[in-house]
XYZ file of C-alpha atoms in Angstrom:
353
model
C 21.177 32.094 14.215
C 20.747 28.445 15.217
C 23.025 26.567 17.637
C 22.958 22.760 17.748
C 24.776 20.448 20.123
C 25.599 17.352 18.089
C 26.362 13.766 19.098
C 29.489 12.288 17.544
C 29.205 8.858 15.928
C 32.219 6.840 14.821
C 31.821 4.031 12.279
C 34.100 2.397 9.680
C 33.066 4.928 7.032
C 34.223 7.762 9.289
C 32.796 10.222 11.791
C 29.399 11.877 11.487
C 27.126 13.828 13.809
C 23.511 13.595 14.894
C 21.267 16.534 15.775
C 17.707 17.826 15.470
C 16.295 20.519 13.175
C 12.794 21.676 12.427
C 11.548 20.572 9.013
C 11.045 24.175 7.962
C 14.706 24.976 8.671
C 15.909 21.899 6.755
C 13.961 23.028 3.704
C 15.618 26.473 3.815
C 19.243 25.459 4.326
C 19.596 22.480 1.978
C 19.918 21.671 -1.712
C 19.014 18.459 -3.513
C 21.290 17.434 -6.365
C 19.754 14.834 -8.669
C 21.158 12.420 -11.245
C 18.589 13.649 -13.772
C 20.195 17.083 -13.506
C 23.641 15.601 -14.085
C 24.858 16.436 -10.585
C 24.298 14.521 -7.354
C 23.160 11.020 -6.385
C 19.478 11.712 -5.711
C 16.718 10.195 -7.822
C 14.098 12.386 -9.512
C 11.545 13.818 -7.085
C 8.306 11.819 -7.082
C 5.360 14.200 -6.798
C 2.919 11.423 -5.765
C 5.280 10.386 -2.963
C 5.631 14.000 -1.787
C 1.842 14.352 -1.801
C 1.443 11.125 0.170
C 3.862 12.354 2.854
C 2.186 15.776 2.943
C -1.202 14.158 3.547
C 0.242 11.788 6.142
C 1.386 14.814 8.158
C -2.257 15.449 9.084
C -2.354 12.136 10.960
C -2.520 12.966 14.695
C 0.094 10.252 15.287
C 2.375 11.148 12.361
C 6.019 10.261 13.005
C 9.282 10.439 11.043
C 11.949 8.781 13.217
C 14.389 8.061 10.371
C 17.043 10.803 10.034
C 17.535 13.133 7.104
C 21.156 12.819 5.965
C 22.850 16.087 5.017
C 26.290 16.530 3.527
C 27.562 19.930 4.664
C 29.436 22.107 2.193
C 32.761 23.676 3.111
C 31.275 27.098 3.853
C 31.583 30.193 6.024
C 27.783 30.207 6.466
C 28.159 27.942 9.484
C 30.715 27.154 12.163
C 31.429 23.760 13.702
C 33.508 23.563 16.830
C 33.547 21.276 19.873
C 30.570 19.322 18.527
C 28.500 22.518 18.324
C 27.093 23.584 14.960
C 26.236 27.255 14.551
C 24.153 28.176 11.498
C 24.305 31.911 10.843
C 21.291 32.408 8.614
C 18.863 30.829 6.169
C 21.349 30.325 3.347
C 22.063 26.880 1.901
C 24.861 25.075 3.781
C 24.526 21.529 2.487
C 22.692 18.987 0.362
C 20.308 16.195 1.287
C 21.807 12.788 0.554
C 18.850 10.797 1.840
C 15.343 11.950 2.779
C 14.437 14.413 0.021
C 10.841 13.190 -0.195
C 10.294 13.405 3.555
C 11.805 16.879 3.704
C 9.770 18.159 0.745
C 6.494 16.523 1.789
C 6.684 17.832 5.355
C 7.674 21.309 4.149
C 4.457 21.447 2.076
C 2.224 20.344 4.949
C 0.066 22.865 6.814
C 1.749 21.921 10.106
C 5.426 21.907 9.112
C 6.426 23.585 12.378
C 5.137 20.552 14.302
C 7.956 18.356 12.972
C 11.413 18.345 14.491
C 13.453 15.810 12.555
C 16.577 13.840 13.421
C 19.431 14.854 11.147
C 22.753 13.214 10.375
C 25.444 15.719 9.364
C 28.415 14.545 7.324
C 31.406 16.753 6.546
C 33.844 16.904 3.655
C 32.260 14.182 1.514
C 33.437 13.810 -2.074
C 30.863 13.208 -4.811
C 31.865 9.540 -4.855
C 31.311 9.261 -1.098
C 27.897 10.930 -1.357
C 26.862 8.473 -4.064
C 28.175 5.552 -1.981
C 26.252 6.575 1.136
C 23.054 7.039 -0.895
C 23.401 3.695 -2.674
C 24.151 1.749 0.517
C 21.179 3.236 2.375
C 18.776 2.504 -0.458
C 20.044 -0.932 -1.447
C 20.449 -2.587 1.960
C 16.980 -1.919 3.349
C 14.726 -4.978 3.646
C 11.203 -4.286 2.486
C 8.542 -5.246 5.035
C 5.955 -7.651 3.601
C 2.491 -6.213 3.000
C 1.039 -9.187 4.889
C 2.835 -8.031 8.050
C 1.854 -4.389 7.506
C -1.831 -5.267 7.146
C -1.625 -7.608 10.124
C -0.327 -4.780 12.299
C -3.508 -2.803 11.614
C -5.308 -5.270 13.885
C -3.541 -3.629 16.834
C -5.062 -0.233 16.054
C -8.084 0.765 18.119
C -9.464 3.099 15.459
C -11.451 1.956 12.450
C -9.851 1.904 8.992
C -10.225 0.163 5.613
C -6.964 -1.675 6.313
C -8.162 -2.991 9.661
C -11.518 -4.074 8.227
C -9.786 -5.929 5.384
C -7.396 -7.612 7.788
C -10.191 -8.804 10.066
C -12.228 -10.103 7.120
C -9.181 -11.915 5.741
C -8.405 -13.515 9.086
C -12.014 -14.667 9.509
C -12.145 -16.097 5.990
C -9.048 -18.121 6.807
C -10.432 -19.534 10.098
C -14.148 -20.018 9.336
C -14.838 -23.635 8.274
C -17.730 -22.422 6.096
C -15.433 -20.087 4.189
C -14.149 -21.018 0.726
C -10.761 -19.717 1.913
C -10.599 -21.843 5.063
C -6.888 -22.383 5.820
C -6.006 -21.301 2.274
C -4.520 -17.871 3.013
C -0.881 -17.323 3.918
C -1.267 -15.111 6.975
C 1.912 -13.083 7.536
C 3.115 -14.733 4.333
C 3.375 -18.172 6.006
C 1.921 -21.184 4.210
C -0.449 -23.153 6.463
C -1.332 -26.042 4.183
C -1.008 -27.521 0.711
C -3.881 -25.368 -0.576
C -2.452 -22.079 0.717
C -2.136 -20.200 -2.547
C -2.789 -16.562 -1.644
C -0.855 -14.323 0.742
C -2.701 -12.083 3.159
C -1.083 -9.082 1.462
C -2.251 -10.094 -2.017
C -5.752 -10.842 -0.751
C -6.118 -7.376 0.791
C -4.448 -5.674 -2.156
C -7.459 -6.459 -4.349
C -10.073 -6.178 -1.612
C -9.255 -2.733 -0.297
C -9.971 -0.864 -3.599
C -13.574 -2.088 -3.295
C -13.821 0.010 -0.123
C -11.732 3.092 -0.764
C -9.708 5.070 -3.275
C -7.758 6.629 -0.412
C -7.559 4.163 2.499
C -4.784 6.055 4.287
C -6.833 9.255 4.178
C -9.904 7.429 5.508
C -7.809 5.948 8.313
C -6.454 9.364 9.314
C -9.880 10.979 9.288
C -11.410 8.220 11.410
C -8.507 8.344 13.839
C -8.975 12.099 14.253
C -12.771 11.858 14.488
C -14.167 8.322 15.027
C -17.715 9.616 14.443
C -16.922 11.229 11.107
C -19.259 10.179 8.304
C -17.179 9.393 5.251
C -18.533 10.103 1.783
C -19.982 7.172 -0.112
C -18.827 6.182 -3.597
C -21.129 4.093 -5.799
C -18.141 2.801 -7.767
C -16.840 1.138 -4.587
C -19.307 -1.692 -3.847
C -18.146 -2.301 -0.257
C -17.781 1.332 0.765
C -21.398 1.789 1.906
C -21.085 -1.174 4.259
C -17.757 0.065 5.598
C -18.873 3.610 6.376
C -22.016 2.242 8.040
C -20.097 -0.235 10.221
C -21.549 -3.235 8.392
C -18.366 -5.217 7.853
C -20.293 -8.452 8.380
C -22.125 -7.782 5.109
C -18.832 -7.502 3.250
C -17.819 -10.838 4.729
C -21.084 -12.596 3.819
C -20.998 -11.289 0.244
C -17.418 -12.530 -0.190
C -18.383 -15.950 1.167
C -21.311 -16.184 -1.267
C -19.179 -14.917 -4.145
C -16.291 -17.331 -3.747
C -18.408 -20.289 -2.679
C -20.103 -19.855 -6.055
C -16.675 -19.819 -7.735
C -15.711 -22.960 -5.813
C -18.979 -24.733 -6.707
C -18.678 -23.888 -10.408
C -15.008 -24.831 -10.713
C -14.410 -27.545 -8.073
C -11.355 -29.107 -9.699
C -9.746 -25.759 -10.504
C -10.397 -24.458 -6.973
C -8.889 -27.499 -5.277
C -5.786 -27.704 -7.498
C -3.785 -24.463 -7.131
C -0.642 -26.196 -8.387
C -2.317 -26.773 -11.752
C -4.858 -23.961 -12.070
C -4.703 -20.188 -11.447
C -8.276 -19.732 -10.164
C -7.443 -19.638 -6.443
C -4.139 -17.869 -7.015
C -3.544 -14.127 -7.356
C -4.412 -14.092 -11.093
C -7.814 -15.750 -10.668
C -8.719 -14.120 -7.366
C -7.691 -10.691 -8.631
C -9.708 -11.144 -11.834
C -12.855 -12.021 -9.866
C -12.536 -8.931 -7.672
C -11.757 -6.738 -10.685
C -15.029 -7.953 -12.210
C -16.953 -7.676 -8.959
C -18.122 -4.023 -9.285
C -20.022 -4.960 -12.462
C -21.367 -8.127 -10.866
C -22.435 -6.115 -7.823
C -24.342 -3.567 -9.936
C -26.251 -6.388 -11.617
C -26.976 -7.969 -8.252
C -28.353 -4.709 -6.895
C -30.654 -4.488 -9.929
C -31.808 -8.032 -9.257
C -32.056 -7.174 -5.541
C -29.980 -10.163 -4.552
C -26.383 -10.967 -3.705
C -27.041 -14.519 -2.577
C -25.153 -17.670 -3.501
C -27.569 -18.626 -6.297
C -27.131 -15.277 -8.030
C -23.357 -15.576 -8.021
C -23.620 -19.200 -9.111
C -25.494 -18.157 -12.267
C -22.794 -15.550 -12.957
C -19.953 -18.049 -12.805
C -21.842 -20.707 -14.698
C -22.080 -18.145 -17.498
C -18.355 -17.511 -17.150
C -17.620 -21.241 -17.368
C -19.761 -21.551 -20.488
C -17.856 -18.676 -22.085
C -14.494 -20.269 -21.260
C -15.669 -23.504 -22.864
C -16.853 -21.605 -25.928
C -13.429 -19.970 -26.231
C -11.728 -23.323 -25.535
C -9.694 -21.865 -22.707
C -8.722 -23.304 -19.359
C -7.880 -21.521 -16.122
C -4.189 -22.342 -16.360
C -1.073 -20.229 -16.699
C -0.823 -21.395 -20.300
C -3.891 -19.324 -21.160
C -3.607 -16.709 -18.390
C 0.001 -16.043 -17.346
C 0.652 -14.331 -14.040
C 0.604 -10.607 -14.821
C -1.765 -7.655 -14.526
C -2.604 -7.619 -18.239
C -3.742 -11.256 -18.265
C -5.626 -10.758 -15.028
C -7.511 -7.860 -16.595
C -8.208 -9.963 -19.687
C -9.683 -12.708 -17.505
C -11.762 -10.146 -15.630
C -13.177 -8.874 -18.911
C -14.172 -12.400 -19.934
C -16.142 -12.743 -16.683
C -17.950 -9.445 -17.291
C -18.645 -10.165 -20.963
C -19.955 -13.657 -20.180
C -22.458 -12.304 -17.670
C -23.607 -9.555 -20.016
C -23.759 -11.893 -23.025
C -25.913 -14.480 -21.283
C -28.137 -11.880 -19.624
C -28.043 -13.230 -16.093
């Protein structure tokens, strides 16, 4: 038997109640009714999202402050009187309206018992009211920009791929010798006429060169700052990251994009006309970078001159194909970005740099 003292909340929609339950108990006493099953308002369960939450639970600072919303059935399996809810057993007494992924992910974690969760209880909801509550919650939330999220990693004292990428991005934007000097929209804010890449977009393509699982790396390093992460030869910047050599990542990026800038001066300085210094061009270069990096390691050089030869070959290939780095030839989407990346790789291989 569980007894909960609940806080009463009155809002235009009606009265509901707030309490606290352990995640393990929530899993036992609730249903989830999904649209795909022809019943309730919930979307289909996303296994990747559940897995992500399960893994996040191992973070020593894991927190879930947002309440799980439960619509209680009209049932004799519980009693509610004088703002006290008494649950008689482990039988189902309600359904989750919002928070199914959190509830499921935490219930599958090894430390489920460590999580007491805030819960909102609603009584006597019709199916229409359940659907309304679900739709309002999930349509009125404002998504936080990735630029802000990455920027907040700078506050963290522990090392992580996100923090490294943020610090490199910030330095590239403030270093006068950087090809990206004052060209990145930090926190999404445009600083000048040439600002053509957001901080979030910049890191989005940089971080996969360090890690397949940046959140996992961050958790492991927070738990044990001296932990030696496994290397991955397919991630060209991972070795430098796990060996605390972030300055090498920075210098390689400066050499890489200074070579791009030198080879395509007009395209680099005209983001309103060309896509090279925008997400499509930048993303294509970093998509191609693992292959460029492998070649550089064979040549035992990652200096400016090496990268310059690579992009001169790329420019020659573009000329041969009679293509320009404009949205007419490379529209802004992942498929075109990948196509452009492949042209870079093929040009370097074709001309045997």
